[in-house]
Coordinates of C-alpha atoms in Angstrom, one line a residue:
X1320 CA 0.0 0.0 0.0
X1321 CA 1.2 3.5 -0.8
X1322 CA 2.1 5.6 2.2
X1323 CA 1.8 9.4 2.7
X1324 CA 2.7 11.8 5.5
X1325 CA 0.6 15.0 5.8
X1326 CA 1.9 17.5 8.2
X1327 CA -0.9 19.4 10.0
X1328 CA -3.1 16.8 8.6
X1329 CA -5.9 16.8 11.2
X1330 CA -7.6 20.1 10.6
X1331 CA -8.3 22.7 7.9
X1332 CA -6.6 22.2 4.5
X1333 CA -4.6 19.4 6.0
X1334 CA -7.7 17.4 7.0
X1335 CA -9.1 17.9 3.5
X1336 CA -5.8 16.6 2.0
X1337 CA -5.9 13.6 4.3
X1338 CA -9.4 12.8 3.2
X1339 CA -8.5 13.2 -0.5
X1340 CA -5.5 10.9 -0.2
X1341 CA -7.4 8.3 1.8
X1342 CA -9.9 8.1 -1.0
X1343 CA -7.0 7.5 -3.4
X1344 CA -6.0 4.5 -1.3
X1345 CA -3.0 5.8 0.6
X1346 CA -2.1 4.6 4.1
X1347 CA -1.8 7.9 6.0
X1348 CA 0.5 9.3 8.7
X1349 CA -1.5 12.2 9.9
X1350 CA 0.8 14.6 11.7
X1351 CA -0.5 16.9 14.5
X1352 CA 0.9 18.9 17.4
X1353 CA -1.9 20.2 19.6
X1354 CA -4.9 18.8 17.6
X1355 CA -4.5 15.3 19.0
X1356 CA -8.3 14.7 19.5
X1357 CA -9.0 15.8 16.0
X1358 CA -6.3 13.5 14.6
X1359 CA -7.5 10.5 16.6
X1360 CA -11.1 11.1 15.4
X1361 CA -10.0 11.4 11.8
X1362 CA -7.9 8.3 11.9
X1363 CA -10.8 6.3 13.4
X1364 CA -13.1 7.6 10.7
X1365 CA -10.7 6.9 7.8
X1366 CA -9.5 3.5 9.0
X1367 CA -6.3 3.5 6.9
X1368 CA -4.4 6.0 9.0
X1369 CA -2.5 6.6 12.2
X1370 CA -1.6 9.9 13.9
X1371 CA 1.9 11.1 14.8
X1372 CA 2.5 14.0 17.1
X1373 CA 5.5 16.3 16.8
X1374 CA 6.3 20.0 17.4
X1375 CA 7.7 21.1 14.1
X1376 CA 9.4 24.0 15.8
X1377 CA 11.7 21.4 17.5
X1378 CA 14.3 19.9 15.2
X1379 CA 14.7 16.8 17.3
X1380 CA 10.9 16.2 17.1
X1381 CA 11.1 16.6 13.3
X1382 CA 13.8 14.0 13.2
X1383 CA 11.7 11.6 15.3
X1384 CA 8.7 12.2 13.0
X1385 CA 10.8 11.3 10.0
X1386 CA 12.1 8.2 11.7
X1387 CA 8.6 7.1 12.6
X1388 CA 7.2 7.5 9.0
X1389 CA 9.3 5.0 7.0
X1390 CA 9.3 4.2 3.3
X1391 CA 7.0 7.0 2.2
X1392 CA 5.6 7.4 -1.3
X1393 CA 4.3 10.9 -0.6
X1394 CA 5.2 13.8 1.6
X1395 CA 2.8 16.8 1.9
X1396 CA 4.4 19.7 3.8
X1397 CA 1.2 21.4 4.8
X1398 CA 1.7 22.5 8.4
X1399 CA 2.3 26.2 8.9
X1400 CA 1.7 29.1 11.3
X1401 CA 0.9 32.7 10.5
X1402 CA 2.7 35.7 12.0
X1403 CA 0.8 39.0 11.5
X1404 CA 2.5 42.1 12.9
X1405 CA 4.5 45.1 11.8
X1406 CA 7.9 43.8 10.7
X1407 CA 9.9 45.8 13.2
X1408 CA 7.8 44.7 16.1
X1409 CA 8.3 40.9 15.7
X1410 CA 10.5 39.3 18.3
X1411 CA 13.5 37.2 17.2
X1412 CA 12.0 34.3 19.1
X1413 CA 8.6 34.4 17.4
X1414 CA 10.3 34.8 14.0
X1415 CA 12.7 31.9 14.6
X1416 CA 9.9 29.5 15.6
X1417 CA 7.8 30.5 12.6
X1418 CA 10.7 29.9 10.2
X1419 CA 11.4 26.6 11.9
X1420 CA 7.8 25.4 11.3
X1421 CA 7.1 27.0 7.9
X1422 CA 10.5 26.6 6.2
X1423 CA 13.0 24.4 8.0
X1424 CA 10.7 21.6 9.0
X1425 CA 9.6 21.0 5.4
X1426 CA 13.2 21.1 4.2
X1427 CA 14.4 18.7 6.9
X1428 CA 11.5 16.3 6.4
X1429 CA 12.2 16.2 2.7
X1430 CA 15.9 15.6 3.4
X1431 CA 15.0 12.7 5.7
X1432 CA 12.5 10.9 3.4
X1433 CA 14.4 11.3 0.1
X1434 CA 16.8 8.4 0.5
X1435 CA 14.1 5.8 0.5
X1436 CA 12.3 7.5 -2.4
X1437 CA 15.5 7.6 -4.4
X1438 CA 16.1 3.9 -3.7
X1439 CA 12.7 3.1 -5.2
X1440 CA 13.1 5.6 -8.0
X1441 CA 9.7 7.1 -7.3
X1442 CA 8.0 9.5 -4.9
X1443 CA 6.3 12.8 -4.7
X1444 CA 6.7 15.9 -2.4
X1445 CA 4.1 18.7 -2.3
X1446 CA 4.9 21.9 -0.4
X1447 CA 2.0 24.1 0.6
X1448 CA 3.1 27.8 0.2
X1449 CA 0.8 30.8 0.0
X1450 CA -0.3 33.6 -2.3
X1451 CA 1.9 35.8 -0.1
X1452 CA 4.9 33.6 -0.9
X1453 CA 4.5 35.0 -4.5
X1454 CA 3.3 38.5 -3.9
X1455 CA 4.2 39.3 -0.3
X1456 CA 1.9 40.6 2.4
X1457 CA 2.1 43.8 4.4
X1458 CA 2.5 43.1 8.1
X1459 CA 3.2 39.5 7.2
X1460 CA 6.8 39.9 6.0
X1461 CA 8.3 37.0 7.8
X1462 CA 5.4 34.7 6.9
X1463 CA 5.7 35.8 3.3
X1464 CA 9.5 35.2 3.3
X1465 CA 9.0 31.7 4.8
X1466 CA 6.5 30.8 2.1
X1467 CA 8.6 32.3 -0.7
X1468 CA 11.4 30.1 0.5
X1469 CA 9.3 27.0 -0.1
X1470 CA 8.8 28.0 -3.7
X1471 CA 12.5 28.3 -4.3
X1472 CA 13.1 25.1 -2.4
X1473 CA 10.5 23.3 -4.6
X1474 CA 12.0 24.5 -7.9
X1475 CA 15.6 23.7 -6.9
X1476 CA 14.9 20.3 -5.4
X1477 CA 12.7 19.3 -8.4
X1478 CA 15.8 19.8 -10.7
X1479 CA 18.0 17.8 -8.4
X1480 CA 15.9 14.7 -7.8
X1481 CA 14.0 14.6 -11.1
X1482 CA 16.6 12.2 -12.6
X1483 CA 15.8 9.8 -9.7
X1484 CA 12.1 9.8 -10.6
X1485 CA 11.0 12.1 -7.7
X1486 CA 8.6 14.9 -8.4
X1487 CA 8.4 18.0 -6.3
X1488 CA 5.7 20.6 -6.6
X1489 CA 4.2 23.5 -4.8
X1490 CA 0.6 24.7 -4.2
X1491 CA -0.1 28.4 -3.3
X1492 CA -3.6 28.8 -1.8
X1493 CA -5.2 32.2 -1.7
X1494 CA -8.0 33.2 0.7
X1495 CA -9.3 29.8 1.9
X1496 CA -12.2 29.4 4.4
X1497 CA -10.2 27.9 7.3
X1498 CA -9.7 28.5 11.0
X1499 CA -6.7 30.6 10.2
X1500 CA -9.0 33.2 8.8
X1501 CA -11.5 33.2 11.7
X1502 CA -10.3 36.5 13.0
X1503 CA -11.5 38.2 9.8
X1504 CA -14.7 40.1 10.2
X1505 CA -17.6 39.8 7.7
X1506 CA -16.6 43.2 6.3
X1507 CA -13.0 42.0 5.9
X1508 CA -14.0 39.0 4.0
X1509 CA -16.5 41.0 1.8
X1510 CA -13.7 43.5 1.0
X1511 CA -11.2 40.8 0.1
X1512 CA -13.7 38.9 -2.0
X1513 CA -14.2 42.1 -4.0
X1514 CA -10.6 41.7 -5.1
X1515 CA -10.9 38.1 -6.1
X1516 CA -12.0 37.5 -9.7
X1517 CA -14.2 34.5 -8.6
X1518 CA -15.7 36.7 -5.8
X1519 CA -15.5 34.2 -3.0
X1520 CA -13.3 32.4 -0.5
X1521 CA -11.8 29.1 -1.6
X1522 CA -12.8 25.8 0.0
X1523 CA -10.4 23.4 1.7
X1524 CA -11.3 20.6 -0.6
X1525 CA -10.3 22.7 -3.7
X1526 CA -6.8 22.8 -2.4
X1527 CA -6.9 19.2 -1.5
X1528 CA -8.0 18.1 -4.9
X1529 CA -5.0 19.9 -6.4
X1530 CA -2.7 18.1 -4.1
X1531 CA -4.3 14.7 -4.9
X1532 CA -3.7 15.4 -8.6
X1533 CA -0.1 16.3 -8.1
X1534 CA 0.8 13.2 -6.2
X1535 CA -1.0 10.9 -8.7
X1536 CA 0.1 9.4 -11.9
X1537 CA -2.2 11.9 -13.6
X1538 CA 0.6 14.4 -12.9
X1539 CA 3.4 12.1 -13.9
X1540 CA 5.1 14.8 -16.1
X1541 CA 4.5 17.7 -13.6
X1542 CA 7.5 18.7 -11.4
X1543 CA 9.0 22.0 -10.3
X1544 CA 5.6 23.6 -10.7
X1545 CA 3.9 26.3 -8.6
X1546 CA 0.2 26.0 -8.8
X1547 CA -2.1 28.8 -7.6
X1548 CA -5.4 27.9 -6.0
X1549 CA -6.5 31.4 -5.4
X1550 CA -9.6 32.2 -7.5
X1551 CA -7.4 34.6 -9.5
X1552 CA -6.4 36.7 -6.5
X1553 CA -2.9 38.0 -6.5
X1554 CA -2.8 39.0 -2.8

C-alpha cells in the first residue's frame, strides 16, 4: 500500500488533503501537534491512518517524526503558522519559531525521506506555500518570506531529484475558508472577495484536490511547478 505523510493533517486544509489521499488508497500518517483529539477522530473515521505527534518547531521532534514514518511514497508539507504584525515589532524568538515550522521543518523532512524515495526511483513531495509567498503581504513579512522560500526550495529540489524519478511541486492557496481566517470580520471577507475574480473564498477541498492530482500518476510529467489555487487573487 502506498504511504503518505501529511503535516498538519488533522484540521483545515490538511484534513481535506488527508481525506482526499485516503480516497486515493493511501495509508496515512496524519501529523498533528496540539490537535490530538481531531487527529484521533479522523484516523478512526478513515481507518487506513495513524496519527503522529510532533512539534515542528523542535528539530529533534522533526527527526523523530521522519524516523517514525518510514518508506513514504508521498510527503505533503502542509503545516504552517501565521505571523501578523509590523515587521519591526516581531520578536526574534517568534520569527525563529515560525521559520522553523514553515520553512526548515519541510526542508528537513524532505531531506530525511528522500533516500528511501530515491532507492525506489519514485516519490512525490508537495509543499503548501501561499499567495503571499509569491506577492508578499504587508504586516506578514516573515510569513511571506518563509512561504517564498518553499517556492525556491521546490524548484531547486525538483531539478536535483528529477533524474531519480522524484517529483516536487508547490501549491499556493489564496484566501481559503479555514480556522486561520476566523479573525477576519464579515466586512474584511467581503472586502477581500471584491478583489478576487471569482468573488468568494476558496474551499479546503479545492486545495486538497489539487494536491491529490499532483501526487497521482495523472501528474506524472509535472514537477517543479507552482500552482495557484486562489480564485485569481494576486494578494
